[in-house]
Coordinates of C-alpha atoms in Angstrom, one line a residue:
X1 CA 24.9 -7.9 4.3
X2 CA 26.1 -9.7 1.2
X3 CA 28.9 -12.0 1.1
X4 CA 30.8 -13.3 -2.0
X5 CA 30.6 -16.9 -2.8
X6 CA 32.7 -19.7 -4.3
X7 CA 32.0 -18.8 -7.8
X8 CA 32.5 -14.9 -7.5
X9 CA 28.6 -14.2 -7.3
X10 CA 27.3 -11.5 -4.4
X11 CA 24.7 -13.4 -2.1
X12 CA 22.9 -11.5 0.6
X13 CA 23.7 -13.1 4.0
X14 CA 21.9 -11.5 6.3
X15 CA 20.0 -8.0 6.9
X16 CA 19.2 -5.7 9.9
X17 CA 15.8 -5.1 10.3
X18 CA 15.1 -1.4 12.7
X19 CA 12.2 -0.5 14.5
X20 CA 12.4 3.5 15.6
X21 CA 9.9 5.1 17.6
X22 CA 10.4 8.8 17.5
X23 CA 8.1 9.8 20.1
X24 CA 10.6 7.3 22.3
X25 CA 14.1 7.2 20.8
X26 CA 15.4 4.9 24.1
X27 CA 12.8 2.5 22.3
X28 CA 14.4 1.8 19.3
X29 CA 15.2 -1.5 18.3
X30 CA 17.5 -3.2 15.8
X31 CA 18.7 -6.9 15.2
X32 CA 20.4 -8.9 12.6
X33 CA 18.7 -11.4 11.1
X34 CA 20.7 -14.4 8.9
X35 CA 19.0 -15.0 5.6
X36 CA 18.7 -18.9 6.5
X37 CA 15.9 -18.2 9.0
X38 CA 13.5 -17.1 6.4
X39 CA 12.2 -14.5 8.1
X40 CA 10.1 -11.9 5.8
X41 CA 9.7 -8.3 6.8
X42 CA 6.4 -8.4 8.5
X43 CA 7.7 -11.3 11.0
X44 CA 10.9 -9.2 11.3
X45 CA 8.6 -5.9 12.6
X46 CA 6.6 -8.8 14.6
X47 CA 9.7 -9.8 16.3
X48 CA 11.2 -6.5 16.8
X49 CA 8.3 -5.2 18.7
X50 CA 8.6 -8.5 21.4
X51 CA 6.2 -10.9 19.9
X52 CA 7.1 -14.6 18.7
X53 CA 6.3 -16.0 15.2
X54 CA 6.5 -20.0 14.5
X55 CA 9.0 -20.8 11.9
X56 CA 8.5 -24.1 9.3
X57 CA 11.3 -25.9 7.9
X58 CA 12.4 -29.3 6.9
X59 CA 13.9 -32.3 8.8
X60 CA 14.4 -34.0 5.7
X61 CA 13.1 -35.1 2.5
X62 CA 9.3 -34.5 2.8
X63 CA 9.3 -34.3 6.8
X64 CA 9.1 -30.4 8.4
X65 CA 9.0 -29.0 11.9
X66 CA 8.5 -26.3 13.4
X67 CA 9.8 -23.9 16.1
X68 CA 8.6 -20.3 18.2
X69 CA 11.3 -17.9 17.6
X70 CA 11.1 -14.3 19.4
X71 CA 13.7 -11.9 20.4
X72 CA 14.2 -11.8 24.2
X73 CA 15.3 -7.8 25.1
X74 CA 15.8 -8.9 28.9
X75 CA 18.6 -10.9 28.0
X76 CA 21.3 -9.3 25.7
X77 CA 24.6 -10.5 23.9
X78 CA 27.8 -8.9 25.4
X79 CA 27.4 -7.0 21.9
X80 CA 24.1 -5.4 23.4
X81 CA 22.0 -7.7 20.6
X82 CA 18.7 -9.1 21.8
X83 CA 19.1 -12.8 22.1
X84 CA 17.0 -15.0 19.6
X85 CA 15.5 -17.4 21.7
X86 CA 13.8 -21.0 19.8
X87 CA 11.6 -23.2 21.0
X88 CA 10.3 -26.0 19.4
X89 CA 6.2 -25.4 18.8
X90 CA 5.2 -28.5 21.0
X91 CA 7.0 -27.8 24.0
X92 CA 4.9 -27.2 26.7
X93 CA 2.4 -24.1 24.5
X94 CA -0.3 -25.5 22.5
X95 CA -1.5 -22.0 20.8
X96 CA -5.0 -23.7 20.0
X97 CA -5.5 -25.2 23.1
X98 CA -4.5 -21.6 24.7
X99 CA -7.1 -19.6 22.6
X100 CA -9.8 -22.2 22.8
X101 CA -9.6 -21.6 26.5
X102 CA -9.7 -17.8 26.2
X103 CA -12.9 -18.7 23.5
X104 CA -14.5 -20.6 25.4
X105 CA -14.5 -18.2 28.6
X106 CA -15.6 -15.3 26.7
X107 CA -18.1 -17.0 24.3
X108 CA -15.7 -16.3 21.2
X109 CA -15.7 -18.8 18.6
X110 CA -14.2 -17.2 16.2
X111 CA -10.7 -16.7 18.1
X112 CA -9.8 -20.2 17.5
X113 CA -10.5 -19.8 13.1
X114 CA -7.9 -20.5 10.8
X115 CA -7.4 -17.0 9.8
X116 CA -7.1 -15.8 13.6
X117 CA -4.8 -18.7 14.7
X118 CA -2.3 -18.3 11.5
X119 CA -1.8 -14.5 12.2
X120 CA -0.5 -15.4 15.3
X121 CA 2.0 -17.7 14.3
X122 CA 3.3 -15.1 12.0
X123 CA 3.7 -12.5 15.3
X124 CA 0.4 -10.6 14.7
X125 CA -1.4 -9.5 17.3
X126 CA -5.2 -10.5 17.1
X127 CA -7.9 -7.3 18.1
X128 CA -10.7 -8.4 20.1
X129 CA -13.6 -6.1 20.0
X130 CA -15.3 -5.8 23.4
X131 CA -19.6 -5.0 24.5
X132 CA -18.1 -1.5 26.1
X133 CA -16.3 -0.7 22.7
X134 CA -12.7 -1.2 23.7
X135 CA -9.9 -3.2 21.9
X136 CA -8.0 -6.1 23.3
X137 CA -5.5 -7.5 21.9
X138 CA -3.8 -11.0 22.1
X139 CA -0.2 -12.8 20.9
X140 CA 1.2 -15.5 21.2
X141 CA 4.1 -15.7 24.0
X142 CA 5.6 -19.4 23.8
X143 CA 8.3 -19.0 25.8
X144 CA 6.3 -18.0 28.8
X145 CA 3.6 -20.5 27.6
X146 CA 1.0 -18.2 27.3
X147 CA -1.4 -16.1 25.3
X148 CA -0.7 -12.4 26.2
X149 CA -3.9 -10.7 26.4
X150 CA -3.1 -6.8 26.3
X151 CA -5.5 -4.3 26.6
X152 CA -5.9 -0.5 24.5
X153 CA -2.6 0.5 26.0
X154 CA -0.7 -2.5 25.4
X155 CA -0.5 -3.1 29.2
X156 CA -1.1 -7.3 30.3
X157 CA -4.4 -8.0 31.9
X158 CA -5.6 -11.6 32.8
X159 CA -8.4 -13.8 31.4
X160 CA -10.8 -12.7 34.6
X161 CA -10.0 -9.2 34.5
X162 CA -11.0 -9.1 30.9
X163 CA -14.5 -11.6 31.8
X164 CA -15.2 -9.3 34.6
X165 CA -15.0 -6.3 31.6
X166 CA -17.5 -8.3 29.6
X167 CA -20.0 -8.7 32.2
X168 CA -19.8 -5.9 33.7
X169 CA -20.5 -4.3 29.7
X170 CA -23.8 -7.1 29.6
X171 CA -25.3 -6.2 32.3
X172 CA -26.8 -2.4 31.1
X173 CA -28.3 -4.5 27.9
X174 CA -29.5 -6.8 30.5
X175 CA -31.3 -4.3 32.4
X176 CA -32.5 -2.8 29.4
X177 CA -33.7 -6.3 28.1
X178 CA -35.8 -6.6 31.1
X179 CA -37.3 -3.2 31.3
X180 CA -38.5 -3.8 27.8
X181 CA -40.0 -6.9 28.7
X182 CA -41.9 -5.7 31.6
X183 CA -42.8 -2.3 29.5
X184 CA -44.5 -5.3 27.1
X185 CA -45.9 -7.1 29.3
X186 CA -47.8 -3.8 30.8
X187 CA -48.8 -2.7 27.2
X188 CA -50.5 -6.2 26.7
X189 CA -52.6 -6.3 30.3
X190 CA -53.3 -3.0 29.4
X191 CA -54.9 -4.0 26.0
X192 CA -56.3 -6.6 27.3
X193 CA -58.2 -5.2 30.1
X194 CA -59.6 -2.8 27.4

């Protein structure tokens, strides 16, 4: 939407952003987003599709803050709009402290890089490759004060339900591991006993 100004001059004011799902129609989603939020077209789709992204801006001179923003489709204007619901980033969700947990359980370092950690801040979900093949997938949800972890059809599943897949994917290379071992160990007395 553009709006004239004081001095004549067009200035765009704010834009609708659309996500359509053709196999789902009743899915479609749409919201208006004002030009002052700064939001670019990836974090638009990111917000669309339920997920938050953290937002910078200044307090003054050289000071900044930040703040979670996602759309909450549960709750709707008396328009039908989505509300936009804010929350400032430390209140009450640490995202680093959330995904070092989730590391730390399932021996995965490399959640908690720079790379991984700033792609969730912009809405991204982050794909976790499993031991049995399968994808998980985790974002950011501030304003339940959690890390979603979601698996290949985008349906929740907890921290121990996802542990218990990782073992449970182990323990065949395990076996494996020690049958080779033994298999060795047999060779060698054999040879030696020659």
């Amino acid at each position: 939407n553009f709006e004239k100004d004081l001095s004549g001059k067009y200035q765009m004011s704010s834009y609708t952003g659309t996500l359509k799902d053709p196999l789902n129609p009743e899915k479609n989603r749409s919201y208006t987003f004002d030009v002052g939020l700064g939001i670019n077209a990836r974090e638009a789709a990111n917000l669309l599709q339920g997920r938050a992204v953290l937002q910078y801006y200044s307090i003054g001179g050289d000071r900044m803050a930040s703040k979670w923003m996602q759309l909450d489709f549960k709750n709707l204007t008396v328009d039908g709009s989505p509300l936009l619901k804010e929350t400032p980033a430390d209140h009450d969700f640490n995202l680093r402290q959330e995904v070092s947990r989730i590391a730390d359980v399932l021996n995965k370092p490399e959640l908690v890089s720079v790379k991984a950690l700033n792609g969730m801040e912009q809405g991204n979900q982050i794909a976790l490759k499993q031991a049995n093949g399968k994808t998980t997938f985790l974002e950011a949800n501030p304003l339940n004060k959690q890390v979603l972890i979601l698996n290949e059809k985008q349906q929740p599943i907890t921290l121990e339900q996802l542990k218990k897949q990782k073992e449970a994917a182990l323990k065949p290379q395990q076996v494996k591991t020690r049958v080779k071992k033994i298999e060795r160990n047999k060779k060698q007395q054999q040879e030696q006993s020659l």
